Coordinates of C-alpha atoms in Angstrom, one line a residue:
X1 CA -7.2 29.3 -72.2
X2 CA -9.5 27.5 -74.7
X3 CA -13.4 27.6 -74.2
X4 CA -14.7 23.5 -73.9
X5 CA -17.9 21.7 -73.4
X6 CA -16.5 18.3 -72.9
X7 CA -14.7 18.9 -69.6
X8 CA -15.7 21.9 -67.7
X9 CA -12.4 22.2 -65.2
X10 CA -13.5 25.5 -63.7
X11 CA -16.4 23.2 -62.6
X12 CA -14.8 20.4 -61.7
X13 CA -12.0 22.6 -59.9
X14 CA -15.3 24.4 -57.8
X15 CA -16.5 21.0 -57.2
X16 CA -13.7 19.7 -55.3
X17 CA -13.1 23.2 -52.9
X18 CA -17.1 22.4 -52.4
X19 CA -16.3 19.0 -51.3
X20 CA -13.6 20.3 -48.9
X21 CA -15.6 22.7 -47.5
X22 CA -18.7 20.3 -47.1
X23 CA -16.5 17.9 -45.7
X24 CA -15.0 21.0 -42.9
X25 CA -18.4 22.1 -41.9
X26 CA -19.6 18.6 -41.2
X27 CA -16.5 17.8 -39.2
X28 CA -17.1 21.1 -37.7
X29 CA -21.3 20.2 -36.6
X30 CA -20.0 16.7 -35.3
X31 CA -17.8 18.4 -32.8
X32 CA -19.8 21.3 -31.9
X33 CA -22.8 18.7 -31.7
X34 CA -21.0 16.3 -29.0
X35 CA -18.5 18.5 -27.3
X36 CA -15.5 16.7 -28.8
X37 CA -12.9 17.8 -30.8
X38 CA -12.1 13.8 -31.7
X39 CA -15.2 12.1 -32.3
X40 CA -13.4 9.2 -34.8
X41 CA -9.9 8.0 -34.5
X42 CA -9.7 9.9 -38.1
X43 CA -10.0 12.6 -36.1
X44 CA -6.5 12.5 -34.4
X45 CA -5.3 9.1 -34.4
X46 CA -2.7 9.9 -31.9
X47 CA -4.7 11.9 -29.8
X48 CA -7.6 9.1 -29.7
X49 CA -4.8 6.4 -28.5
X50 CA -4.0 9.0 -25.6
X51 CA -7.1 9.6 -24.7
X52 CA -8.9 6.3 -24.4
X53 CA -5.9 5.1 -21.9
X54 CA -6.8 7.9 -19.8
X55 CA -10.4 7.5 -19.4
X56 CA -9.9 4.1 -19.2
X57 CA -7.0 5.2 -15.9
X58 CA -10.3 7.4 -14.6
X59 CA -12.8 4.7 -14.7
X60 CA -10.0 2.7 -12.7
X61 CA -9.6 5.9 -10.1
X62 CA -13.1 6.5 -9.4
X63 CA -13.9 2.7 -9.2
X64 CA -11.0 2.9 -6.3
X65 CA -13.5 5.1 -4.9
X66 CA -16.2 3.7 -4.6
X67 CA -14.8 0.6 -3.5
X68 CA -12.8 2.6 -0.6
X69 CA -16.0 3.6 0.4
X70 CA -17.1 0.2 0.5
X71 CA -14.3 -0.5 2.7
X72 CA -15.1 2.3 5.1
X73 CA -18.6 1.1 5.4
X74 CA -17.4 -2.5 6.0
X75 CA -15.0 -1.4 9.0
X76 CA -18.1 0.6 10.3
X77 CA -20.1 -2.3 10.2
X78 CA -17.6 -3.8 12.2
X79 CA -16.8 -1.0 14.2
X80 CA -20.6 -0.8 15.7
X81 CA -20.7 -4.5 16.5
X82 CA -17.1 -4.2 18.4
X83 CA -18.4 -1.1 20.4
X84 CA -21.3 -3.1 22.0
X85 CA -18.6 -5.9 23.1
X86 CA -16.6 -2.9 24.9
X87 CA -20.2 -2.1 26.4
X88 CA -20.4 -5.4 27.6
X89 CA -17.1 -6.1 28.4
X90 CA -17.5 -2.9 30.7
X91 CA -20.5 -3.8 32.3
X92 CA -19.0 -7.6 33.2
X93 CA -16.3 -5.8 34.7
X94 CA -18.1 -3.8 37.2
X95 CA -20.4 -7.3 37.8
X96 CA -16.6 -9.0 38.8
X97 CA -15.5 -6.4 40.7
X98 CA -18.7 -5.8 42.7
X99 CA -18.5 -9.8 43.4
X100 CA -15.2 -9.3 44.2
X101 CA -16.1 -7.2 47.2
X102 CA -16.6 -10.3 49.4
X103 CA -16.7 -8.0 52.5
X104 CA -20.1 -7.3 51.9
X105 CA -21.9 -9.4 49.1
X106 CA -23.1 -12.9 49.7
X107 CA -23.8 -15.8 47.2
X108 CA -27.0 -14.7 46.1
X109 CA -25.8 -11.1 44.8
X110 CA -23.0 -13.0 43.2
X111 CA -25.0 -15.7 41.7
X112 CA -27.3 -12.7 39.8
X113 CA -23.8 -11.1 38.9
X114 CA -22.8 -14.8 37.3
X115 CA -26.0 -14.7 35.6
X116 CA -25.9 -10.8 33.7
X117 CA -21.8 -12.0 32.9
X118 CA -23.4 -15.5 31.3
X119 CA -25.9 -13.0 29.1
X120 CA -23.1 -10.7 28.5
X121 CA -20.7 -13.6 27.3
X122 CA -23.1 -15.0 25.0
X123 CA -24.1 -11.7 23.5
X124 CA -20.8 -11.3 22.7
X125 CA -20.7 -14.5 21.0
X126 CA -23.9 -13.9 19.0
X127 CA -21.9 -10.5 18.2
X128 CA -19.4 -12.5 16.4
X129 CA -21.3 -15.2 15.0
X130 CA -24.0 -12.8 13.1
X131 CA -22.3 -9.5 12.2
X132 CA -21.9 -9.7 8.7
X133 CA -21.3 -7.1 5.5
X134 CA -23.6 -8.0 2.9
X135 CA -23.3 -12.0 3.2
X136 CA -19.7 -11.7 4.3
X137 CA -19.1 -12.3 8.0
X138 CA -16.7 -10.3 9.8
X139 CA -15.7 -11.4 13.1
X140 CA -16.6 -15.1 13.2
X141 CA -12.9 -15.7 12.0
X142 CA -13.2 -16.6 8.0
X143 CA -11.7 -13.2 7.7
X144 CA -8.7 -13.7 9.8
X145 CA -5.5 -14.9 7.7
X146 CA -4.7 -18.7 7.3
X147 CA -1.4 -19.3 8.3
X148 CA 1.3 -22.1 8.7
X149 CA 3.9 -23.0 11.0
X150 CA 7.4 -24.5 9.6
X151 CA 10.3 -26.2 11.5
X152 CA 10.5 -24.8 15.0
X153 CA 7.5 -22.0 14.4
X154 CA 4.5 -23.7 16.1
X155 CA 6.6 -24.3 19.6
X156 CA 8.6 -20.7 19.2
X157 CA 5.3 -18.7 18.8
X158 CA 3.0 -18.3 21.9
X159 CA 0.7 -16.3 20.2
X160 CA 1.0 -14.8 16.2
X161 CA -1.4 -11.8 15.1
X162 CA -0.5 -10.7 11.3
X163 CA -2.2 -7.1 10.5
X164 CA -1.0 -7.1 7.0
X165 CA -0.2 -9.6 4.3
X166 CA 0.0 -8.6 0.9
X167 CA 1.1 -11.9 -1.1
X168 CA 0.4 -10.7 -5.2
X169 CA 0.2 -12.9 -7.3
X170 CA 1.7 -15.4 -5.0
X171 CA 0.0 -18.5 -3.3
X172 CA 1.4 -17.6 -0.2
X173 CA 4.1 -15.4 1.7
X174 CA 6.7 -16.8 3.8
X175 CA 7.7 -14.3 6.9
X176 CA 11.4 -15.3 7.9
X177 CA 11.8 -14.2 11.7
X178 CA 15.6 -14.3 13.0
X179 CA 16.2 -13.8 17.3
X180 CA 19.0 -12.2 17.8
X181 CA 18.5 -12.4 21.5
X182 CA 15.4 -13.8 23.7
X183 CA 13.8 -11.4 26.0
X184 CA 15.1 -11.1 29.7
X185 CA 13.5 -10.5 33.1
X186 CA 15.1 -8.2 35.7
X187 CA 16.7 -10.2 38.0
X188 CA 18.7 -9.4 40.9
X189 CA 21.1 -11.5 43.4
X190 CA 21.1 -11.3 47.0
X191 CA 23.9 -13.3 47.8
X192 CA 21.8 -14.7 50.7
X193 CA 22.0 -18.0 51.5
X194 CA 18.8 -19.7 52.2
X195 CA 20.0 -21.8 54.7
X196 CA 21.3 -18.8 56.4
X197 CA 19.8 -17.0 59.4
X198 CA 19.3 -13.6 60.1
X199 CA 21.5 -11.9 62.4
X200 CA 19.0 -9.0 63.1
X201 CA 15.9 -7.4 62.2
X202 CA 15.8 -6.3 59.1
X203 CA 13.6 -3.5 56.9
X204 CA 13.6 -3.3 53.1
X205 CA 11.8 -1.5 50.2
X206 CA 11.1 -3.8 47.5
X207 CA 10.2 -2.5 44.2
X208 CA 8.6 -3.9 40.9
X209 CA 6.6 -2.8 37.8
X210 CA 3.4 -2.9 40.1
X211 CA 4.2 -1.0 42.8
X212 CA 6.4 -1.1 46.4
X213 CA 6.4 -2.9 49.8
X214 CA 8.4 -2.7 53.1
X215 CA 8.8 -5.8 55.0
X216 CA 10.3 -6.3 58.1
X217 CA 12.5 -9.6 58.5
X218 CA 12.9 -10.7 61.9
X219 CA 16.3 -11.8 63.6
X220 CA 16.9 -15.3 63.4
X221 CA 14.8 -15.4 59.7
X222 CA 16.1 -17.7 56.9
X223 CA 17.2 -16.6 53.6
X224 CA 14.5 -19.2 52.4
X225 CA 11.8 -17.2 54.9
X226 CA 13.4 -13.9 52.7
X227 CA 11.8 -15.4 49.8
X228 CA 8.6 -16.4 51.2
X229 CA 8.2 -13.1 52.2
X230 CA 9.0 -11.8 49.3
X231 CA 6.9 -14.4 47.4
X232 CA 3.6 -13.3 49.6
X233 CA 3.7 -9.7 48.6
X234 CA 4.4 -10.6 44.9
X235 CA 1.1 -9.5 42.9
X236 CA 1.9 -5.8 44.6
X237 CA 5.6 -5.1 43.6
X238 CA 6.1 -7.6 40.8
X239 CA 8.6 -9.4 41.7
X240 CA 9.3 -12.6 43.2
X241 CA 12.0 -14.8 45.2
X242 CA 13.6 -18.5 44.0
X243 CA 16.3 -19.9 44.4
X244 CA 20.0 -19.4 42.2
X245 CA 21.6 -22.4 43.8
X246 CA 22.2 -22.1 47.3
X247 CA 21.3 -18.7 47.4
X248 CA 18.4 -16.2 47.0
X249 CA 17.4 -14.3 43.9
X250 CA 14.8 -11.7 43.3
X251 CA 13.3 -11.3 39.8
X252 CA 10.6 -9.7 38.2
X253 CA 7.1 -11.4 37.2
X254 CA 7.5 -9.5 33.4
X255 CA 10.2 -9.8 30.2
X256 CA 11.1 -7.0 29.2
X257 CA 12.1 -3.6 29.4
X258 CA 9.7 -2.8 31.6
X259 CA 10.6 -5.4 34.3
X260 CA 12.5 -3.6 37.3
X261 CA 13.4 -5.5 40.8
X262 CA 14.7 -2.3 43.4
X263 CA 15.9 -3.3 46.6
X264 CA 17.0 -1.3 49.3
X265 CA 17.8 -2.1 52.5
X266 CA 16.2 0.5 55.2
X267 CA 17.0 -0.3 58.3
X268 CA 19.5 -3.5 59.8
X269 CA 21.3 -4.2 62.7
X270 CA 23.9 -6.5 61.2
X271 CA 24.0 -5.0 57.6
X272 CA 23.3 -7.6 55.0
X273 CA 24.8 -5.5 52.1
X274 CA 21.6 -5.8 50.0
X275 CA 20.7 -3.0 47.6
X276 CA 20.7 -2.2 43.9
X277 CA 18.6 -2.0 40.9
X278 CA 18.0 -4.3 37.6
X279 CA 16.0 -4.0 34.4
X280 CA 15.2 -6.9 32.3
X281 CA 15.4 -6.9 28.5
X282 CA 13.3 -7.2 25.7
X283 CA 13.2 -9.9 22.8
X284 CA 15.7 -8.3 19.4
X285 CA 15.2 -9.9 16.0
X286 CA 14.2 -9.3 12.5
X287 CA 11.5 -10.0 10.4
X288 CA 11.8 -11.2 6.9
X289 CA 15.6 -8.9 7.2
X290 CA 14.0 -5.5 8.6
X291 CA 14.2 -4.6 12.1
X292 CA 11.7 -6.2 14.6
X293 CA 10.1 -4.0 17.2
X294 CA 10.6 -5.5 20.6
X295 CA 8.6 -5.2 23.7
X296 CA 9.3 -8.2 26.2
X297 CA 8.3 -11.5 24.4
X298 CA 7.1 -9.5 21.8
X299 CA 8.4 -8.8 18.1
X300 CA 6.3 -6.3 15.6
X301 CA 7.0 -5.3 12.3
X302 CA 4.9 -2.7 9.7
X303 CA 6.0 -3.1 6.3
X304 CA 4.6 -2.4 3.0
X305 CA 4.4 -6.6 2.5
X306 CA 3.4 -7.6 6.1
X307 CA 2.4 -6.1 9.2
X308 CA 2.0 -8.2 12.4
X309 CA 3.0 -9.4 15.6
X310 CA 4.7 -12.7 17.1
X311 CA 4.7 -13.0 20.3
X312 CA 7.1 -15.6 21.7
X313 CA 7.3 -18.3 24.7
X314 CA 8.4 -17.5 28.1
X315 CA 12.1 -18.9 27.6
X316 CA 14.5 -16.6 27.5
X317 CA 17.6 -18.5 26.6
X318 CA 16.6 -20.6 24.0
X319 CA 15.6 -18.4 21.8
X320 CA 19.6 -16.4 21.4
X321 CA 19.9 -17.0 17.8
X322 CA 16.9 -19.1 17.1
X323 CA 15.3 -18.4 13.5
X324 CA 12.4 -19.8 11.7
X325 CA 9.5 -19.0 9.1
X326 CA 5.6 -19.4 8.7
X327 CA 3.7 -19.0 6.1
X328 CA 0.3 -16.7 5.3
X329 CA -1.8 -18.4 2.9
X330 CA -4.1 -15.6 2.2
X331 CA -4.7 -12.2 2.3
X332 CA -7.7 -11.9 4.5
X333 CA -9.9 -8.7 3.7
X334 CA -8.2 -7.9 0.4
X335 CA -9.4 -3.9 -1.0
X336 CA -8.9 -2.8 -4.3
X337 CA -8.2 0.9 -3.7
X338 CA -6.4 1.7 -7.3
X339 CA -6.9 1.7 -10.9
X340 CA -4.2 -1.1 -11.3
X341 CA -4.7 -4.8 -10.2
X342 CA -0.9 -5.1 -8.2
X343 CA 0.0 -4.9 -4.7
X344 CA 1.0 -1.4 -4.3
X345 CA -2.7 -0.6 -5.1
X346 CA -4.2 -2.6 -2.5
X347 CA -4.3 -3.2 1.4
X348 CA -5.7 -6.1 3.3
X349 CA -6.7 -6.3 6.6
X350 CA -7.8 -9.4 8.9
X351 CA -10.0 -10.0 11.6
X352 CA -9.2 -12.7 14.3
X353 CA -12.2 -14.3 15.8
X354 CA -14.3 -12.4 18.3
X355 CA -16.1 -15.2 19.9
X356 CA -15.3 -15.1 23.7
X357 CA -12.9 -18.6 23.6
X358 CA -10.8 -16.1 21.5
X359 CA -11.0 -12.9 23.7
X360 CA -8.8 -12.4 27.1
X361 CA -6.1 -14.8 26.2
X362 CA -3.3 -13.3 27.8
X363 CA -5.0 -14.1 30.9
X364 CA -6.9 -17.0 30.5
X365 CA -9.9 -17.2 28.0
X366 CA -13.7 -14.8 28.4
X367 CA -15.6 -18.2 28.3
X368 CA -14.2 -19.7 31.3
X369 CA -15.8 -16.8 33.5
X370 CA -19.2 -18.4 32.3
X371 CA -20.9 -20.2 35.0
X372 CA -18.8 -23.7 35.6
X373 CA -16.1 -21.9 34.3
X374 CA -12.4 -22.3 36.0
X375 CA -12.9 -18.7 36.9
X376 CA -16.5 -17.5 37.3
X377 CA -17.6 -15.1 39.7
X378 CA -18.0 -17.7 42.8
X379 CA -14.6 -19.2 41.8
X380 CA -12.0 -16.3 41.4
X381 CA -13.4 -13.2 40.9
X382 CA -10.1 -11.3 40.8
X383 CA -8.6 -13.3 37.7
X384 CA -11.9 -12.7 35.9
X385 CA -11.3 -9.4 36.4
X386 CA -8.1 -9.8 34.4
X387 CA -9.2 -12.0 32.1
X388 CA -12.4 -9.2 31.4
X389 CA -9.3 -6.4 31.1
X390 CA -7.5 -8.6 28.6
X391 CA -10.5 -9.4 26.3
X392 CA -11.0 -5.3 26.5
X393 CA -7.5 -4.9 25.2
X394 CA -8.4 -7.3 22.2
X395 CA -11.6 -5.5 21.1
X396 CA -10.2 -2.3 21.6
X397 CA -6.8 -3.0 20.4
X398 CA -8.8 -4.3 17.0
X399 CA -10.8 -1.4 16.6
X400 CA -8.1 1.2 16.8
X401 CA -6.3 -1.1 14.1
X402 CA -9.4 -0.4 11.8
X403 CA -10.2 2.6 12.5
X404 CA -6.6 3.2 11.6
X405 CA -6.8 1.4 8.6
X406 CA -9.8 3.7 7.9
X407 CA -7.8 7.0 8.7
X408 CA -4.9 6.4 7.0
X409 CA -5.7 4.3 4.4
X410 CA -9.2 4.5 3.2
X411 CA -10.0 8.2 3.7
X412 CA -6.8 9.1 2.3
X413 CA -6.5 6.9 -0.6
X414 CA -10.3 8.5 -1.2
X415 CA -8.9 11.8 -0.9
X416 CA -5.5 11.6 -3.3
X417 CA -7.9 9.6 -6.1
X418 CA -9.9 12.6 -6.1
X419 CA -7.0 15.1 -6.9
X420 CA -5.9 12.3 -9.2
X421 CA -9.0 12.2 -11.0
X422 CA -9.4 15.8 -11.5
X423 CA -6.0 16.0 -12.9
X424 CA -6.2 13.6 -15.2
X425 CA -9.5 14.2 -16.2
X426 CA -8.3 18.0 -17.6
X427 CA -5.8 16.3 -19.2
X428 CA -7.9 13.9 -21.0
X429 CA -10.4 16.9 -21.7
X430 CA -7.7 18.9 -23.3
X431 CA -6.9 16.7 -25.6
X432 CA -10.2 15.0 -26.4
X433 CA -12.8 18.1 -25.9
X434 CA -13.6 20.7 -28.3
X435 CA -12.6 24.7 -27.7
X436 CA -16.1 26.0 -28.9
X437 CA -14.8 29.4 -29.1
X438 CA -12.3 28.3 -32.0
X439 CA -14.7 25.5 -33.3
X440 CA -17.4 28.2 -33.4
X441 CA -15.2 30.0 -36.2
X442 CA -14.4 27.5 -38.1
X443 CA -18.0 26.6 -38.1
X444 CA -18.8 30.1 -39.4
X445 CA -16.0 30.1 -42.0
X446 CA -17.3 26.8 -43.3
X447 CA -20.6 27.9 -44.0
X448 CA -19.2 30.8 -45.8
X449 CA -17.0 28.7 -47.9
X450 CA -19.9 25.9 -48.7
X451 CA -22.3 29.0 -49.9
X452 CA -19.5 31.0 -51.8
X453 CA -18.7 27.5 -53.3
X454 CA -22.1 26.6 -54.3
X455 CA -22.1 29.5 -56.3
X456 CA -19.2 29.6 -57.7
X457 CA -20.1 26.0 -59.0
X458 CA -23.3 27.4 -60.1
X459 CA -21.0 30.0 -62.3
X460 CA -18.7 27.7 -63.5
X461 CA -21.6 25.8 -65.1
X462 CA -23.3 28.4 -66.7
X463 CA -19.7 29.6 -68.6
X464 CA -19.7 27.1 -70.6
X465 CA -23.1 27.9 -72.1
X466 CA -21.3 30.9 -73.8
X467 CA -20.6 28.2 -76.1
X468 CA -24.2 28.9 -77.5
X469 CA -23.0 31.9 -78.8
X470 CA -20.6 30.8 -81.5
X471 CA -22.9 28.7 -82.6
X472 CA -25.9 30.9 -83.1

C-alpha cells in the first residue's frame, strides 16, 4: 500500500470507529444516567410505541384508584348520615310504642312523646337536606335516577326503585318489563252460604302469615257472622272473610308466596266439612328479556345494564300478560373505576330521597306521624308504629345496598387494579428500563474503545509524517 499525505485513510478509517464508540458510550451515560434503556424513540422505535400505551393504561389504573377511593369515601359520607336516621328512627319507635301503651299513659306523656317524634322527624329531614360530598348532595334526591313512564307504566307501577342504570353513550335506557302472570293471594272457599245458619257450635283454627286463632261459632250463626268473625281477628292470622257470590271465602291480607289461609275445623256437632290449606302466588315476568325475581307484587332484576325493582298494583288479574316500558334518563352517581371511558368500566348507584314524605311508604308516609298528622301519636299510635318499621326498612335497606356496592364493587375493583397495575407496570419496565448490570459493561467497553481509539487516531496521524523522511 502506497505512503500519502493528501488523504490519510488509516486516519480517517480511526476517526469513524472513534465516532462509533463516542456515539456508544454517550448512548450508554444517557441510560445509566436516567434508568432507561429507551430514552428517545431512536432508541427502540418499537419498543417506545409499546411502552407509552402502557404507562398511559397505568395512569388510567391508578387514576381508577383513586377515584374508587373517592367513591368509598362518598358512600361513607352517606353511610354516617343514614346511621343517625336508624338512631332516630329507633328512638321514635320506642316513643310510639310507649304511647301505645294506653293502659297506663295519659295525654300528657303522649303529648312529650309527639313532641321528641316532631324533633326526631325533622332531624331526619335536615339529615337529607344538608348531607353533602364536597358540594354534591346525597340524599336530598338530585342523586336518585330520573325516570319516565310509557303507555300503561305509570298506572302498572305502585312503586319503581332502579339500583343500577348504566346507559353509555346513550341518552337514556328503556327497561321493557313483560307479566307473565300477576301475583295471587291465598284464597280458600268455604262453600258456606252466608245466608245460611249454623246447625251447631262450632270450633276452628284459622291460620295466616301472622299467626293463629280459634274461634268458637255458636249454633244458629250465619255464614255472614263466619266472616265477621273472621274479619275481627284479621290483623292476628292474616286473613280475612268476603264474600264469592253467595257464599263465604277466606283469603289472605298478602300476594304472594308467602300468603297462607289454614283452616281446620276442631270441633262441630253437625260437621260443616271445612278444612284445607292454600298459598297464594307471586308476580312472574321478565325484565328487558331476562328472568324477573318475584316476590308478591314484586319484580327484581340485577343485571350488568340495570339493577332495580318494580313493584306493581294490588290487581292480580289484570296484569296476566300485561307488558310495558320506562325509561331512565340518567345514570345517577356515575364512578369511573377503569382506565377506559365505556360502560363495563363503570358502576352507578342512586339515592332516592331521604326526607321523611319519602320514608315509610309501604305504610303510609314518616311525616304524617308529625303532630296534626293522620297518624300521630294521639291519633293511631299502632300504624305509626308501622309506618316507623317501614321507614327503617328504607334506611336500612339503602345502606346495605351501599355498603354492598362498597364491598363488592369499590374495594374489589381497588383490589384487582392493584395486581393490574403491578403487572403491567413490570411489563412496561422490562421493556422500557435499563439492566445496569449489562449497561454497566457496555459502559466499560465503551470507554475502552473511545481511549484505544483516541490513540490509535493519534498514530494514524503521526504515520504520515514519515513522509519527512524521503524528503530529507
Amino acid at each position: 500500500m502506497g505512503l500519502r499525505i493528501n488523504n490519510n485513510i488509516n486516519a480517517i478509517n480511526a476517526a469513524r470507529q472513534l465516532g462509533y464508540s463516542n456515539k456508544a458510550l454517550s448512548s450508554s451515560l444517557a441510560r445509566l444516567s436516567s434508568g432507561y434503556r429507551i430514552n428517545t424513540g431512536a432508541d427502540d422505535p418499537a419498543g417506545l410505541t409499546i411502552s407509552e400505551k402502557l404507562r398511559a393504561q397505568i395512569v388510567g389504573l391508578k387514576q381508577g384508584v383513586e377515584n374508587s377511593q373517592d367513591a368509598i369515601n362518598l358512600v361513607g359520607t352517606a353511610e354516617g348520615a343514614l346511621n343517625e336516621m336508624n338512631e332516630l328512627l329507633r328512638s321514635m319507635r320506642s316513643l310510639a310504642l310507649d304511647s301505645a301503651n294506653l293502659g297506663t299513659v295519659d295525654q300528657d306523656q303522649i303529648d312529650a312523646n309527639q313532641a321528641e317524634v316532631d324533633s326526631a322527624v325533622n332531624s331526619i329531614n335536615r339529615i337529607s337536606n344538608t348531607t353533602k360530598f364536597g358540594n354534591k348532595y346525597l340524599l336530598n334526591g338530585t342523586q336518585s335516577f330520573d325516570v319516565s313512564y310509557n303507555g300503561a307504566a305509570a298506572t302498572d307501577l305502585d312503586d319503581l326503585q332502579v339500583y343500577r342504570a348504566q346507559l353509555g353513550s346513550a341518552a337514556s335506557l328503556q327497561i321493557n318489563y313483560n307479566i307473565s302472570s300477576g301475583a295471587e293471594y291465598a284464597e280458600y272457599d268455604t262453600g258456606i252460604a252466608a245466608a245460611a245458619a249454623l246447625s251447631g257450635d262450632h270450633v276452628m283454627q284459622i291460620s295466616g302469615a301472622t299467626g293463629s286463632e280459634q274461634i268458637t261459632l255458636a249454633s244458629g250463626a250465619l255464614g255472614s257472622d263466619v266472616m265477621d268473625a273472621i274479619n275481627a281477628v284479621s290483623d292476628n292470622t292474616g286473613v280475612k272473610g268476603e264474600l264469592s257470590g253467595a257464599t263465604v271465602r277466606f283469603r289472605s291480607t298478602i300476594w304472594g308466596s308467602d300468603a297462607l289461609v289454614q283452616v281446620e275445623e276442631i270441633t262441630a256437632v253437625g260437621d260443616l266439612g271445612v278444612g284445607g290449606k292454600a298459598t297464594g302466588k307471586d308476580i312472574i315476568g321478565s325484565i328487558n328479556g331476562l328472568k324477573g325475581v318475584g316476590n308478591g307484587l314484586e319484580l327484581s332484576i340485577d343485571s350488568s345494564s340495570f339493577a332495580g325493582k318494580l313493584v306493581f298494583t294490588a290487581d292480580a288479574g289484570s296484569l296476566d300478560g300485561q307488558a310495558d316500558s320506562f325509561d331512565v334518563n340518567d345514570e345517577g352517581l356515575l364512578f369511573q373505576l377503569g382506565d377506559r371511558t365505556n360502560p363495563n368500566e363503570q358502576a352507578s348507584v342512586g339515592i332516592n330521597s331521604m326526607h321523611s314524605y319519602n320514608l315509610g311508604v309501604a305504610e303510609g308516609r314518616l311525616s304524617a306521624i308529625k303532630t296534626g298528622g293522620d297518624y300521630d301519636l294521639s291519633t293511631d299510635a299502632d300504624t305509626a308504629v308501622r309506618i316507623i318499621d317501614a321507614a327503617i326498612d328504607d334506611v336500612t335497606g339503602l345502606r346495605a345496598r351501599l355498603g354492598a356496592f362498597q364491598v363488592n364493587t369499590l374495594e374489589t375493583n381497588i383490589n384487582s387494579l392493584g395486581v393490574a397495575i403491578e403487572n403491567v407496570t413490570g411489563s412496561e419496565s422490562r421493556i422500557r428500563d435499563v439492566d445496569f448490570a449489562s449497561e454497566a459493561a457496555e459502559f466499560t467497553k465503551a470507554q475502552i474503545l473511545v481511549q484505544a481509539g483516541t490513540s490509535v487516531a493519534a498514530q494514524a496521524n503521526v504515520a504520515s509524517q514519515s513522509v519527512l523522511q524521503l524528503l530529507s
